[in-house]
Structure formats: structure tokens, C-alpha cells
Tab-separated table of C-alpha atoms in Angstrom:
chain	number	residue	atom	x	y	z
A	16	MET	CA	65.960	-7.026	-45.886
A	17	ARG	CA	68.375	-7.619	-43.006
A	18	ILE	CA	67.242	-11.232	-42.650
A	19	LEU	CA	67.913	-11.826	-46.354
A	20	ARG	CA	71.266	-10.100	-46.162
A	21	VAL	CA	72.465	-11.996	-43.102
A	22	ALA	CA	71.370	-15.322	-44.547
A	23	ALA	CA	72.968	-14.614	-47.893
A	24	VAL	CA	76.321	-13.463	-46.603
A	25	ALA	CA	76.396	-16.352	-44.122
A	26	ALA	CA	75.797	-18.989	-46.808
A	27	GLY	CA	78.840	-21.177	-47.294
A	28	GLY	CA	80.138	-22.970	-50.342
A	29	LEU	CA	82.372	-25.847	-51.344
A	30	LEU	CA	86.023	-25.156	-50.656
A	31	VAL	CA	88.262	-26.223	-53.498
A	32	LEU	CA	91.655	-27.196	-52.083
A	33	SER	CA	93.357	-27.251	-55.472
A	34	GLN	CA	93.188	-23.530	-56.047
A	35	LEU	CA	95.827	-22.581	-58.556
A	36	VAL	CA	94.489	-21.733	-61.990
A	37	PRO	CA	97.346	-21.062	-64.440
A	38	ALA	CA	96.209	-17.539	-65.236
A	39	GLN	CA	98.824	-14.816	-65.279
A	40	ALA	CA	100.009	-11.975	-67.409
A	41	THR	CA	102.806	-12.866	-69.803
A	42	GLY	CA	106.097	-12.636	-67.964
A	43	GLY	CA	104.352	-11.762	-64.688
A	44	PRO	CA	104.176	-13.631	-61.405
A	45	SER	CA	101.832	-16.530	-60.694
A	46	TYR	CA	99.568	-16.618	-57.664
A	47	ARG	CA	98.050	-19.398	-55.588
A	48	TRP	CA	96.425	-19.903	-52.201
A	49	ASP	CA	98.151	-22.288	-49.804
A	50	VAL	CA	95.354	-23.514	-47.531
A	51	THR	CA	96.248	-23.881	-43.849
A	52	PRO	CA	94.436	-26.386	-41.586
A	53	THR	CA	92.407	-24.564	-38.920
A	54	GLY	CA	90.447	-27.533	-37.563
A	55	SER	CA	87.298	-25.388	-37.612
A	56	THR	CA	84.012	-25.550	-39.517
A	57	ALA	CA	83.130	-21.897	-38.953
A	58	GLN	CA	82.776	-19.387	-41.759
A	59	PHE	CA	85.487	-16.764	-41.328
A	60	ARG	CA	84.488	-13.408	-42.819
A	61	GLY	CA	86.498	-11.459	-40.244
A	62	LEU	CA	90.204	-11.357	-41.130
A	63	SER	CA	93.212	-9.298	-40.096
A	64	ALA	CA	96.662	-9.890	-41.573
A	65	VAL	CA	99.480	-8.585	-39.388
A	66	SER	CA	102.321	-10.177	-41.377
A	67	LYS	CA	103.224	-13.343	-43.270
A	68	ASP	CA	103.347	-15.153	-39.926
A	69	VAL	CA	100.646	-13.483	-37.821
A	70	ALA	CA	96.953	-13.403	-38.696
A	71	TRP	CA	93.612	-13.401	-36.875
A	72	VAL	CA	90.214	-14.579	-38.135
A	73	GLY	CA	86.701	-14.267	-36.742
A	74	GLY	CA	83.509	-15.971	-37.779
A	75	THR	CA	80.370	-17.886	-36.966
A	76	GLN	CA	79.882	-19.854	-33.737
A	77	GLY	CA	81.572	-16.943	-31.969
A	78	GLN	CA	84.960	-18.244	-33.079
A	79	VAL	CA	88.205	-16.279	-33.179
A	80	LEU	CA	91.466	-17.974	-34.209
A	81	ARG	CA	95.044	-16.723	-34.228
A	82	THR	CA	98.296	-17.939	-35.813
A	83	VAL	CA	101.841	-16.726	-35.205
A	84	ASP	CA	103.667	-19.270	-37.385
A	85	GLY	CA	102.288	-18.669	-40.851
A	86	GLY	CA	99.231	-20.883	-40.410
A	87	ARG	CA	100.984	-24.090	-39.384
A	88	HIS	CA	99.106	-23.920	-36.089
A	89	TRP	CA	95.922	-22.048	-35.175
A	90	GLN	CA	94.933	-21.231	-31.616
A	91	ASN	CA	91.285	-20.879	-30.632
A	92	VAL	CA	91.104	-17.594	-28.710
A	93	SER	CA	87.324	-17.112	-28.852
A	94	PRO	CA	85.695	-14.903	-26.204
A	95	ALA	CA	83.877	-16.886	-23.515
A	96	GLY	CA	80.106	-16.925	-23.856
A	97	ALA	CA	80.070	-15.582	-27.421
A	98	GLU	CA	79.029	-18.790	-29.190
A	99	ALA	CA	75.836	-17.239	-30.584
A	100	LEU	CA	77.627	-14.284	-32.176
A	101	GLN	CA	79.003	-13.816	-35.694
A	102	PHE	CA	82.336	-12.013	-35.747
A	103	ARG	CA	82.487	-10.359	-39.169
A	104	ASP	CA	85.406	-7.963	-38.709
A	105	VAL	CA	88.782	-8.199	-36.993
A	106	GLN	CA	91.415	-5.509	-36.538
A	107	ALA	CA	94.654	-6.888	-35.137
A	108	PHE	CA	97.437	-4.438	-34.308
A	109	ASP	CA	100.024	-7.150	-33.581
A	110	ALA	CA	100.203	-10.672	-32.174
A	111	GLN	CA	98.857	-9.531	-28.800
A	112	ARG	CA	96.279	-6.803	-29.458
A	113	ALA	CA	93.083	-7.109	-31.483
A	114	VAL	CA	89.548	-5.725	-31.735
A	115	ILE	CA	86.635	-7.821	-33.053
A	116	LEU	CA	83.147	-6.810	-34.220
A	117	SER	CA	80.059	-9.019	-34.091
A	118	ILE	CA	77.166	-8.148	-36.385
A	119	GLY	CA	73.407	-8.299	-36.066
A	120	PRO	CA	70.384	-6.284	-34.982
A	121	GLY	CA	70.273	-4.650	-31.578
A	122	THR	CA	72.563	-6.093	-28.936
A	123	ASP	CA	74.075	-8.651	-31.328
A	124	SER	CA	76.289	-5.808	-32.598
A	125	ARG	CA	79.206	-5.705	-30.160
A	126	VAL	CA	82.916	-4.929	-29.990
A	127	TYR	CA	85.469	-6.872	-27.929
A	128	ARG	CA	89.124	-6.054	-27.295
A	129	THR	CA	92.124	-8.090	-26.161
A	130	VAL	CA	95.656	-7.028	-25.223
A	131	ASN	CA	96.967	-10.468	-24.251
A	132	ALA	CA	96.641	-12.544	-27.441
A	133	GLY	CA	93.028	-13.490	-26.757
A	134	LYS	CA	93.557	-15.013	-23.323
A	135	THR	CA	90.895	-12.577	-22.105
A	136	TRP	CA	88.528	-10.216	-23.894
A	137	THR	CA	86.776	-7.062	-22.711
A	138	GLU	CA	83.460	-6.026	-24.229
A	139	THR	CA	83.915	-2.336	-25.061
A	140	PHE	CA	80.734	-1.612	-27.041
A	141	ARG	CA	77.231	-3.065	-27.155
A	142	ASN	CA	74.622	-1.566	-29.419
A	143	THR	CA	71.377	-0.832	-27.573
A	144	ASP	CA	69.356	0.550	-30.485
A	145	ALA	CA	67.103	-2.125	-31.973
A	146	ASN	CA	67.170	-0.280	-35.305
A	147	ALA	CA	70.971	-0.282	-35.627
A	148	PHE	CA	72.982	-3.058	-37.292
A	149	TYR	CA	76.772	-2.697	-37.350
A	150	ASP	CA	78.523	-4.115	-40.422
A	151	CYS	CA	82.238	-3.343	-40.326
A	152	MET	CA	84.972	-1.233	-38.750
A	153	ALA	CA	88.317	0.309	-39.693
A	154	PHE	CA	91.240	1.950	-37.894
A	155	ASN	CA	93.586	4.781	-38.801
A	156	GLY	CA	96.821	5.256	-36.896
A	157	GLY	CA	96.969	6.573	-33.354
A	158	GLY	CA	94.140	4.418	-32.078
A	159	HIS	CA	91.432	6.177	-34.091
A	160	GLY	CA	88.764	3.879	-35.463
A	161	LEU	CA	85.217	3.847	-36.810
A	162	ALA	CA	82.393	1.307	-36.872
A	163	LEU	CA	79.558	1.540	-39.405
A	164	SER	CA	75.877	0.757	-38.858
A	165	ASP	CA	73.111	0.557	-41.427
A	166	PRO	CA	70.812	3.586	-41.497
A	167	VAL	CA	68.917	4.595	-38.390
A	168	ASP	CA	66.244	7.269	-38.855
A	169	GLY	CA	67.291	7.657	-42.491
A	170	LYS	CA	71.059	8.034	-42.019
A	171	PHE	CA	74.013	5.695	-41.655
A	172	ARG	CA	75.330	5.625	-38.093
A	173	ILE	CA	78.974	5.867	-37.034
A	174	ALA	CA	80.563	4.883	-33.722
A	175	ALA	CA	84.092	6.191	-33.108
A	176	THR	CA	87.029	5.366	-30.854
A	177	SER	CA	90.184	7.365	-30.184
A	178	ASN	CA	91.893	4.878	-27.862
A	179	GLY	CA	92.288	1.730	-29.937
A	180	GLY	CA	88.817	0.387	-29.215
A	181	LYS	CA	88.816	0.776	-25.413
A	182	SER	CA	85.689	2.901	-25.626
A	183	TRP	CA	83.277	4.000	-28.365
A	184	LYS	CA	80.950	6.938	-28.882
A	185	VAL	CA	78.093	7.118	-31.376
A	186	GLN	CA	78.594	10.223	-33.494
A	187	PRO	CA	76.000	12.923	-34.219
A	188	ASN	CA	74.381	12.390	-37.606
A	189	ASP	CA	74.082	16.010	-38.743
A	190	GLY	CA	77.220	15.563	-40.885
A	191	MET	CA	75.923	12.405	-42.587
A	192	PRO	CA	74.038	12.627	-45.923
A	193	ALA	CA	70.618	10.997	-46.034
A	194	ALA	CA	70.432	7.339	-47.041
A	195	LEU	CA	68.577	6.209	-50.136
A	196	PRO	CA	65.449	4.047	-49.785
A	197	GLY	CA	66.599	0.478	-49.170
A	198	GLU	CA	70.293	1.431	-48.908
A	199	PHE	CA	72.597	-0.484	-46.556
A	200	ALA	CA	76.150	-1.805	-46.234
A	201	PHE	CA	77.235	-5.425	-46.698
A	202	ALA	CA	78.700	-7.274	-43.708
A	203	ALA	CA	80.532	-9.634	-46.057
A	204	SER	CA	84.268	-9.217	-45.472
A	205	GLY	CA	84.967	-6.377	-43.059
A	206	THR	CA	85.914	-4.079	-45.935
A	207	CYS	CA	82.694	-2.154	-46.542
A	208	LEU	CA	84.467	0.511	-44.429
A	209	VAL	CA	88.186	1.241	-44.889
A	210	ALA	CA	90.534	3.806	-43.369
A	211	GLY	CA	93.114	5.932	-45.160
A	212	PRO	CA	95.840	8.426	-44.225
A	213	GLY	CA	95.230	10.809	-41.349
A	214	ARG	CA	91.539	10.734	-40.408
A	215	THR	CA	90.297	9.721	-43.853
A	216	ALA	CA	87.833	6.853	-44.306
A	217	TRP	CA	85.392	5.557	-46.906
A	218	PHE	CA	82.387	3.260	-46.794
A	219	ALA	CA	80.389	1.656	-49.600
A	220	THR	CA	76.744	0.705	-49.994
A	221	GLY	CA	74.196	-1.241	-52.013
A	222	GLY	CA	70.546	-2.134	-51.806
A	223	GLY	CA	69.251	1.135	-53.224
A	224	ASP	CA	68.714	2.253	-56.797
A	225	ARG	CA	72.455	2.893	-57.103
A	226	PRO	CA	75.534	2.038	-55.004
A	227	ARG	CA	77.402	4.893	-53.362
A	228	VAL	CA	80.708	5.648	-51.640
A	229	PHE	CA	80.837	7.937	-48.604
A	230	ARG	CA	84.046	9.769	-47.622
A	231	THR	CA	85.205	11.563	-44.470
A	232	PHE	CA	88.307	13.668	-43.794
A	233	ASP	CA	87.690	14.344	-40.104
A	234	GLY	CA	87.385	10.926	-38.528
A	235	GLY	CA	83.709	10.340	-39.221
A	236	ARG	CA	82.182	13.628	-38.110
A	237	HIS	CA	81.299	14.875	-41.605
A	238	TRP	CA	80.789	12.897	-44.818
A	239	THR	CA	80.356	13.519	-48.538
A	240	VAL	CA	78.906	10.941	-50.931
A	241	ALA	CA	79.394	9.979	-54.584
A	242	ASP	CA	77.372	7.733	-56.871
A	243	SER	CA	78.977	4.631	-58.373
A	244	PRO	CA	78.338	3.100	-61.826
A	245	MET	CA	78.373	-0.427	-60.374
A	246	ALA	CA	75.330	-2.684	-60.017
A	247	SER	CA	72.868	-2.157	-57.200
A	248	GLY	CA	69.695	-3.801	-55.978
A	249	GLU	CA	68.312	-5.931	-53.181
A	250	ALA	CA	71.316	-8.271	-53.331
A	251	ALA	CA	73.799	-6.092	-55.212
A	252	GLY	CA	76.153	-3.202	-54.684
A	253	ILE	CA	79.688	-2.501	-53.556
A	254	PHE	CA	80.867	-5.104	-51.067
A	255	SER	CA	84.498	-4.079	-50.628
A	256	LEU	CA	86.788	-1.071	-50.953
A	257	ALA	CA	90.587	-0.934	-51.093
A	258	PHE	CA	92.663	2.250	-51.232
A	259	ARG	CA	96.323	2.953	-51.925
A	260	GLY	CA	96.870	6.349	-50.311
A	261	PRO	CA	94.322	9.170	-50.285
A	262	LEU	CA	93.355	9.156	-53.982
A	263	PHE	CA	93.754	5.756	-55.633
A	264	GLY	CA	90.981	3.265	-54.861
A	265	VAL	CA	89.194	0.133	-56.061
A	266	ALA	CA	85.652	-1.078	-55.422
A	267	VAL	CA	84.418	-4.632	-56.036
A	268	GLY	CA	81.077	-6.328	-55.596
A	269	GLY	CA	78.250	-7.413	-57.843
A	270	ASP	CA	75.188	-9.490	-56.984
A	271	PHE	CA	75.663	-12.191	-54.337
A	272	LEU	CA	72.696	-14.111	-55.750
A	273	LYS	CA	74.651	-14.390	-59.032
A	274	PRO	CA	78.105	-15.398	-57.738
A	275	THR	CA	79.495	-16.486	-61.105
A	276	GLU	CA	78.374	-13.408	-63.031
A	277	ALA	CA	80.389	-10.190	-63.218
A	278	VAL	CA	77.407	-7.834	-62.968
A	279	LYS	CA	79.124	-4.425	-63.044
A	280	ALA	CA	81.421	-5.900	-60.447
A	281	ALA	CA	84.334	-3.414	-60.229
A	282	SER	CA	85.208	0.266	-60.488
A	283	VAL	CA	88.191	2.528	-59.817
A	284	THR	CA	88.776	6.063	-58.570
A	285	TYR	CA	91.767	8.367	-58.975
A	286	ASP	CA	90.435	11.333	-56.992
A	287	GLY	CA	89.792	9.900	-53.548
A	288	GLY	CA	86.307	8.650	-54.297
A	289	ARG	CA	84.810	11.810	-55.760
A	290	THR	CA	84.218	9.992	-59.061
A	291	TRP	CA	84.254	6.316	-60.054
A	292	LYS	CA	84.884	4.639	-63.410
A	293	LEU	CA	83.317	1.263	-64.203
A	294	VAL	CA	85.647	-1.580	-65.223
A	295	PRO	CA	84.342	-3.058	-68.510
A	296	PRO	CA	82.795	-6.552	-68.214
A	297	ASP	CA	85.557	-8.179	-70.277
A	298	LYS	CA	88.194	-6.805	-67.891
A	299	ALA	CA	86.284	-7.158	-64.617
A	300	PRO	CA	86.539	-9.994	-62.078
A	301	LYS	CA	84.841	-13.172	-63.302
A	302	GLY	CA	82.056	-13.072	-60.721
A	303	TYR	CA	80.726	-11.426	-57.582
A	304	ARG	CA	83.589	-10.472	-55.265
A	305	SER	CA	83.206	-9.747	-51.545
A	306	GLY	CA	86.754	-8.765	-50.505
A	307	SER	CA	89.723	-6.848	-51.911
A	308	THR	CA	93.161	-5.623	-50.884
A	309	PHE	CA	96.287	-4.002	-52.297
A	310	VAL	CA	99.424	-6.102	-51.832
A	311	PRO	CA	102.310	-4.509	-49.881
A	312	TRP	CA	105.043	-5.223	-52.438
A	313	SER	CA	103.442	-3.449	-55.397
A	314	LEU	CA	101.866	-0.028	-55.837
A	315	SER	CA	99.265	-1.228	-58.325
A	316	THR	CA	98.566	-4.916	-57.591
A	317	VAL	CA	95.167	-5.743	-56.097
A	318	VAL	CA	93.641	-9.094	-55.146
A	319	ALA	CA	89.882	-9.737	-54.940
A	320	VAL	CA	88.083	-12.833	-53.631
A	321	GLY	CA	84.578	-14.259	-53.697
A	322	PRO	CA	82.673	-17.548	-53.620
A	323	SER	CA	83.474	-18.389	-57.246
A	324	GLY	CA	87.165	-17.510	-57.267
A	325	SER	CA	89.971	-15.011	-56.826
A	326	ASP	CA	91.314	-12.437	-59.264
A	327	VAL	CA	94.419	-10.278	-59.455
A	328	SER	CA	94.924	-6.894	-61.092
A	329	THR	CA	98.415	-5.547	-61.743
A	330	ASP	CA	97.216	-2.202	-63.104
A	331	GLY	CA	95.356	-0.826	-60.107
A	332	GLY	CA	92.027	-2.483	-60.814
A	333	ARG	CA	91.586	-1.480	-64.459
A	334	SER	CA	91.775	-5.113	-65.610
A	335	TRP	CA	91.581	-8.412	-63.726
A	336	LYS	CA	92.639	-12.015	-64.291
A	337	GLN	CA	91.333	-15.002	-62.338
A	338	PHE	CA	93.979	-17.181	-60.665
A	339	SER	CA	91.893	-19.375	-58.352
A	340	ASP	CA	88.485	-21.052	-58.415
A	341	GLY	CA	88.373	-21.531	-54.636
A	342	ASN	CA	85.736	-20.082	-52.322
A	343	PHE	CA	86.856	-17.224	-50.051
A	344	ASP	CA	84.999	-14.303	-48.514
A	345	SER	CA	87.764	-12.043	-47.197
A	346	VAL	CA	91.298	-11.071	-48.125
A	347	GLU	CA	93.844	-8.823	-46.435
A	348	CYS	CA	97.568	-8.100	-46.526
A	349	GLY	CA	99.827	-6.885	-43.752
A	350	GLY	CA	103.435	-6.325	-42.811
A	351	HIS	CA	106.368	-4.751	-44.623
A	352	GLY	CA	109.350	-5.981	-46.569
A	353	ARG	CA	110.156	-9.626	-45.977
A	354	GLN	CA	107.516	-9.793	-43.258
A	355	ALA	CA	104.686	-8.879	-45.654
A	356	GLY	CA	101.991	-11.437	-46.320
A	357	CYS	CA	98.457	-11.790	-47.677
A	358	TRP	CA	95.720	-14.016	-46.298
A	359	ALA	CA	92.227	-15.112	-47.327
A	360	SER	CA	89.422	-16.696	-45.291
A	361	GLY	CA	85.986	-18.137	-45.886
A	362	ALA	CA	83.584	-21.045	-45.462
A	363	LYS	CA	84.147	-24.324	-43.596
A	364	GLY	CA	87.114	-23.016	-41.638
A	365	ALA	CA	89.071	-22.056	-44.740
A	366	VAL	CA	92.106	-19.835	-44.268
A	367	ALA	CA	94.947	-19.581	-46.774
A	368	ARG	CA	98.132	-17.638	-47.358
A	369	LEU	CA	98.999	-16.143	-50.750
A	370	ALA	CA	102.010	-17.607	-52.531
A	371	VAL	CA	103.616	-15.660	-55.370
A	372	GLY	CA	105.984	-17.261	-57.861
A	373	ARG	CA	107.550	-16.765	-61.260
């Protein structure tokens, strides 16, 4: 199962550089991706958007890149000796400080941290359990963060940090509900686990007979779980979560073996993940989507990306419209006011910045 999952989420696709599809609500803004030249051939599923100017990406070949000028120039700041690793999640706090997660079984799951813009990295966590496989991580404020592993001994595993990723501690599992047979999380975009206000966090799953969303209020010590009406199966489930505050959330996914089909590919929640409502097929994204994010300048606008295109929702995920046919795996927004910006990343070194017009 893990071999299939790693191969599938690592598979690249053809990047389409002409990525604006004239698809917008009447009188609303138009959206397009402005691709920035990275000079890399890696697949970047790890992405952290600090602002419209500052972003970090992580990917295959152990590569980590950083820009501080809106993508005009990218600096290779990869950790030394990490060429065999796949960095699937990045959390950058600013232009100088970042934490990166590599995925894989056993010791391939690691966390590195830099405080000097990637000039040097310190390994702060290395998984030593051959049965664990870390997929994604997320940070609240105050240095609190969580990293999620697929089930070990029948339960998902959580590692936690309280000092911005300097050190990590695997949490007891007595507060974690049992996993379903075949259930796991998707290491597709770094958003299978997301953090909310205070010590709130959610993670999403697939692979079992139904996808589920887990929720914690105490920083990962105790969790509750809710079923989702979205598709599930060996290659299907929820790949990405995005929340606006403690209650309002969106889930996207589908079946990565059917990238152009919207197979129960989106749902929404208004009660913090206790219940989820399926988005009808005619209003859902146009295919499997692996990443999602709320934009900073709107309370209800969400962007989702996947190998067959990108979609936007201006009503909090209840209906979606495709605006790009380009191939991206991850999307994230960061910054405030005039410094806000959204980025996407994916196969063959692709990184782009979102442009919004009228």
C-alpha cells in the first residue's frame, strides 16, 4: 500500500505554461498562475508561502528552494547529504526560519530546521520505527506544531513540538481513535494535516471504506473523528484540508488514479469538522485535487489544485469553477494586506504565483 501511494503521489505530469482558462463568475475577478523559473526538475509537493515575495518549496532529490523577490530568483538551500530524501512538507515562519519534513518508511521520515535562510540545517527528528511513515505537519502559533504518521499498531501516530521544531516528542496514543482497515493519510501536498486557532488541528484520511477527519483541541493529545461523504478506496480519499477559523472548513480529494474525474471530490463543514456535506458533482472541482487554501483577501474564497487543473470557489467551497488546466500538487497563501500572496508548486520544478485581475 505504501509503495503504491509513494509511487502515485510522486508521479509527475506535463506542465502547461499557458495556464489561464477564461472561467470566472460574472462580474468577479479572473485568476491565473504566473509560472516562475526555478531551474529545477524536482517535483515540489512541499510549499510554504510567507508573503507575495517570500516562499519556500521542498521536493524530490532532497531539494529545497527559497525566493525573497516574488519568484524572480530562486536559491537552492537544500540540506547537505539529503539527496535521497523527498521533502513533502515545508513550514516557513519568515525568510530566515523554516522546518522541512521528509517522508518515507522508517528513518526516511525526518525533520530539519534552519534559522539562517537555509545556509545550515539541523536534523531535529528522525523516525526510528520501521512501521511509521510521516506524511505531513502543521504549526499553530507560539511554536507549537504536529507531525502525522500513518497508523502504527492500529492508530495514527502524532509527534509534537512546542519550540518551533527544535525538538519533537511522539505522543501517547491512548487519546487517538482506532484506524480503519487500510486507512492512511496522503503525503501529497503537506495539507493532510492543518492547524487552526489555539491548539486546534485536523487531519484527513483515505484508503479505508470511508474517508474521515480527525480533530484535536489540545495540541494532539486527544482526538475525535468524523466520517466524510467523499470517495474512499485504495487510491481515494481526502487529500487536503483548509480551514477559515475554528468552524468553517473545506476538504478536497478524489481518486488520484482518475485525475480528470471529480469522484466525490469536495465537501464542506460549518461546525469545525463534526459533520461534512458533500459538494454535488456539477459544482465540485473538475477532477482529483491534492491541495487547497483560503486566500487572505477574502473570507470565502478557496483555491484548489491538482494534476488536471486548478479551481476557485468564492462561496466557501460550495461551488467551484476551473480557471487553469496546469499541473500543480500544492497551493498555499501567506502574508497580510498588500504583502499577501498565493503560490502553487508541482512537477518538473514548477512554481507559480497567483495573479488576480478584473
